[in-house]
mmCIF file of C-alpha atoms in Angstrom:
data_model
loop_
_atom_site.group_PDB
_atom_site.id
_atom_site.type_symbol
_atom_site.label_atom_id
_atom_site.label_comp_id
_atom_site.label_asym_id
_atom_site.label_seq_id
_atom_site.Cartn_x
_atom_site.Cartn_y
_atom_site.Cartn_z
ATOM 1 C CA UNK J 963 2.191 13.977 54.801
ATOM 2 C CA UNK J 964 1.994 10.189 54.467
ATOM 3 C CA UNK J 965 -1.721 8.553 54.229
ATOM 4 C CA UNK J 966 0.380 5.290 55.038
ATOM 5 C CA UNK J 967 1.783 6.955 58.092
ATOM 6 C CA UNK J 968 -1.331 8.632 59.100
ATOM 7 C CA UNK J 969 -2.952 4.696 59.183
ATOM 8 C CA UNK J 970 -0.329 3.561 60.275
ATOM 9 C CA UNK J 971 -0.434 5.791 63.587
ATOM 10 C CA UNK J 972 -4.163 5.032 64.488
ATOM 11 C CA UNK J 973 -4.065 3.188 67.636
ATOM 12 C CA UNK J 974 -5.865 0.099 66.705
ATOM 13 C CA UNK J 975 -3.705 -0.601 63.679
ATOM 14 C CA UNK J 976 -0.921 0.160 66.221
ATOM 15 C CA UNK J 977 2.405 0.273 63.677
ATOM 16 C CA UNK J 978 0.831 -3.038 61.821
ATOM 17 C CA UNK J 979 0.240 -0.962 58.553
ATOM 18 C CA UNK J 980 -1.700 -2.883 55.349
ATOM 19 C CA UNK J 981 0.664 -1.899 52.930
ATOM 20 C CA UNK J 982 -1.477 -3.031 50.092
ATOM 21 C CA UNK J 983 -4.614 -1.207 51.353
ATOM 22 C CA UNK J 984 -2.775 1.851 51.889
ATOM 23 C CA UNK J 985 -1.522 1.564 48.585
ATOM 24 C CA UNK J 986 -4.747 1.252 47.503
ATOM 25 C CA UNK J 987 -6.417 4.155 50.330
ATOM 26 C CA UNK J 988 -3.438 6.780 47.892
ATOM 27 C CA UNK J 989 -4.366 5.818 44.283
ATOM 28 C CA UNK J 990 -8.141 5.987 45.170
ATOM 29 C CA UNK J 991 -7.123 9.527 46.673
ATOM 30 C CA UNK J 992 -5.887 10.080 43.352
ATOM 31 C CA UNK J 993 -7.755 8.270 41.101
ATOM 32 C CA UNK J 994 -11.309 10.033 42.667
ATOM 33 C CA UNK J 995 -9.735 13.734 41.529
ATOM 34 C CA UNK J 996 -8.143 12.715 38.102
ATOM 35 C CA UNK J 997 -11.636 11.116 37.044
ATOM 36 C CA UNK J 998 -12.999 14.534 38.421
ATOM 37 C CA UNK J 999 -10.498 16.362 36.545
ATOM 38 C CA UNK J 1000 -10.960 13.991 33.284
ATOM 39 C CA UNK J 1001 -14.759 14.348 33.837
ATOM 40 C CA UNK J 1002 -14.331 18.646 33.676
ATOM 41 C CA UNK J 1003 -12.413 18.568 30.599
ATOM 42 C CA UNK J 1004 -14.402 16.160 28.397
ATOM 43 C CA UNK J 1005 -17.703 18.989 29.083
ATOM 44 C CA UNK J 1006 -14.992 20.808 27.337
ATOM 45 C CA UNK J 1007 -14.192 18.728 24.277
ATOM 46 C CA UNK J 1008 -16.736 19.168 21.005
ATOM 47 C CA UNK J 1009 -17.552 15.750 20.816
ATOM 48 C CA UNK J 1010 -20.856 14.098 22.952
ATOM 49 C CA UNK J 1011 -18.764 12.883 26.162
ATOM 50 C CA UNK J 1012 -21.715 12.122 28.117
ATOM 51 C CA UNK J 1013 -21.135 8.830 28.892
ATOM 52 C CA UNK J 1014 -17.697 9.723 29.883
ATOM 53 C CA UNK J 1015 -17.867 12.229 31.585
ATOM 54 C CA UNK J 1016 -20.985 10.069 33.802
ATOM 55 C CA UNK J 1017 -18.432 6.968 34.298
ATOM 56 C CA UNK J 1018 -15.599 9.325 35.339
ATOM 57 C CA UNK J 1019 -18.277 11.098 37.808
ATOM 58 C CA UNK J 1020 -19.561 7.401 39.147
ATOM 59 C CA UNK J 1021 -15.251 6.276 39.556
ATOM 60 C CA UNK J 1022 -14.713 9.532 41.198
ATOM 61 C CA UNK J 1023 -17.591 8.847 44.038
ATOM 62 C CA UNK J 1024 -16.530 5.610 44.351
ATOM 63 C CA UNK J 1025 -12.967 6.205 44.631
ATOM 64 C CA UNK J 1026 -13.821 8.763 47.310
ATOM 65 C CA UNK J 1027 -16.333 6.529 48.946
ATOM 66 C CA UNK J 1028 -13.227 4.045 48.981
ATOM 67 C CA UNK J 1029 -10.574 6.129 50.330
ATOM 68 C CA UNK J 1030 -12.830 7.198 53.311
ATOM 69 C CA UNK J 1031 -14.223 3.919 54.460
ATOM 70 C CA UNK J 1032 -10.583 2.327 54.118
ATOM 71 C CA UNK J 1033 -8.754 4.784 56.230
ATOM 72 C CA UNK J 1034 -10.901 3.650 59.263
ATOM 73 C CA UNK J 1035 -9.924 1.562 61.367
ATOM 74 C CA UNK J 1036 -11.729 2.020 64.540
ATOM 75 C CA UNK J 1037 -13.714 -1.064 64.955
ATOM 76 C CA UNK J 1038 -13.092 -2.428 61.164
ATOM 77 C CA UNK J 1039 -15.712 -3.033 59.397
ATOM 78 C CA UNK J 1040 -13.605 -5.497 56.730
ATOM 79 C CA UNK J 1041 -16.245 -6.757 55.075
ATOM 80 C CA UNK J 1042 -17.499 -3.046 53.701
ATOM 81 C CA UNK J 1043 -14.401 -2.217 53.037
ATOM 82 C CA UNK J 1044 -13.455 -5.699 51.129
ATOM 83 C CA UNK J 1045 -17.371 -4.893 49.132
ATOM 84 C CA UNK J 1046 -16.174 -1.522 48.652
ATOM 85 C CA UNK J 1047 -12.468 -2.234 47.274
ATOM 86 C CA UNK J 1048 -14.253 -4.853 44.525
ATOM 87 C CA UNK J 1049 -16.925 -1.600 43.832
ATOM 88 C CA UNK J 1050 -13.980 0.297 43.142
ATOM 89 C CA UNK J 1051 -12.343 -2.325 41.176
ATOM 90 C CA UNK J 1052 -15.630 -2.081 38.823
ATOM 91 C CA UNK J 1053 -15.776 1.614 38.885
ATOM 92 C CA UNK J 1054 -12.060 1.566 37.737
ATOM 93 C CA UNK J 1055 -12.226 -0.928 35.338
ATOM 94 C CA UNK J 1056 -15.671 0.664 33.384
ATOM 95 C CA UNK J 1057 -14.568 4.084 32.795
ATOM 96 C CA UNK J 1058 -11.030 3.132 31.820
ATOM 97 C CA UNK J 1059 -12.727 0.972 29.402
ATOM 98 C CA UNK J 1060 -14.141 4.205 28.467
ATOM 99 C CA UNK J 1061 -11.663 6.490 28.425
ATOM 100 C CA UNK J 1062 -9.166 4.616 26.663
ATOM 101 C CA UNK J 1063 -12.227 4.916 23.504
ATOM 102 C CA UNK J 1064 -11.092 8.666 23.197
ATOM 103 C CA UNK J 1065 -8.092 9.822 21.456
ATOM 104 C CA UNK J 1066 -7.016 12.601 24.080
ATOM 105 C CA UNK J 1067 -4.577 13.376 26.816
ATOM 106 C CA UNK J 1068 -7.103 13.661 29.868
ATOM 107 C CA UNK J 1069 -8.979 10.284 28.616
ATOM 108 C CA UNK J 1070 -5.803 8.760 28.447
ATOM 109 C CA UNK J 1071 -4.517 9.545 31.699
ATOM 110 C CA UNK J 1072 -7.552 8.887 33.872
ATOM 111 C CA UNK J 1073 -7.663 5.340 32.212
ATOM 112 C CA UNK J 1074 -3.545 4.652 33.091
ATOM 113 C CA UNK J 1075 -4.840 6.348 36.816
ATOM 114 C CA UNK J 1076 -7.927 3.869 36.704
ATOM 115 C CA UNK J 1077 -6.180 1.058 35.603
ATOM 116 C CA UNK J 1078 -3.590 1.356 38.126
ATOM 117 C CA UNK J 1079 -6.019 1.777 41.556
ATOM 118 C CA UNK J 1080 -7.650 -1.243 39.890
ATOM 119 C CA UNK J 1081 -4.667 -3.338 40.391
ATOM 120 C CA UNK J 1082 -3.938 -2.068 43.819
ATOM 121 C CA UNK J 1083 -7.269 -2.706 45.243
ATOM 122 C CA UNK J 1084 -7.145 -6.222 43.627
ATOM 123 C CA UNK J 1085 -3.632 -6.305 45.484
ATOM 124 C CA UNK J 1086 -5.480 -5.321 48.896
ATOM 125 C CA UNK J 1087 -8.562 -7.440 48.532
ATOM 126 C CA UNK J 1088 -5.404 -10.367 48.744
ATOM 127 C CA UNK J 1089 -4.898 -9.056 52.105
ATOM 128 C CA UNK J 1090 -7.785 -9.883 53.839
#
């Protein structure tokens, strides 16, 4: 299944899919569980990963908070979802700053994840 088809179908976007904020809508999907994921396996590391593991908590609602007020389109609200894209573009950018401090595979992965939804809500944010 296809978020960008899913959009794409809703009656008041009627076939005119935002390519860019769907793009965006899937990598905040993903980015909100890798950060989860990243978040789980730094409590498991020896090291203090508090900080960590709180950015990759705060991306993860954000991301989520993202995805879900970007796949409506009943009525758009565009200016929430333009406040919400930059919000994401913070969360992204802050705990891939973080992330990319650690020297393992998770860390490393979230920030590539991070880094990349960054640049595609930067990319929808161009749309409106």
């Amino acid at each position: 299944m296809s978020i960008a088809e899913m959009i794409k179908a809703h009656p008041d976007v009627a076939g005119n899919l935002n390519e860019p904020l769907a793009t965006a809508v899937r990598h905040a999907m993903f980015c909100a569980a890798i950060c989860n994921s990243c978040a789980d396996a730094c409590v498991a590391e020896e090291m203090d990963m508090r900080r960590c593991i709180r950015l990759c908590l705060d991306c993860s609602d954000v991301c989520t908070a993202t995805y879900r007020i970007a796949t409506r389109r009943t009525a758009s609200n565009e200016e929430l979802i333009q406040a919400t894209l930059r919000l994401c573009i913070q969360a992204c950018e802050t705990c891939a700053a973080e992330c990319e401090k650690h020297d393992n595979d998770h860390c490393r992965r979230c920030a590539q994840m991070c880094r990349e939804c960054a640049r595609d809500c930067r990319a929808a944010l161009e749309t409106f």
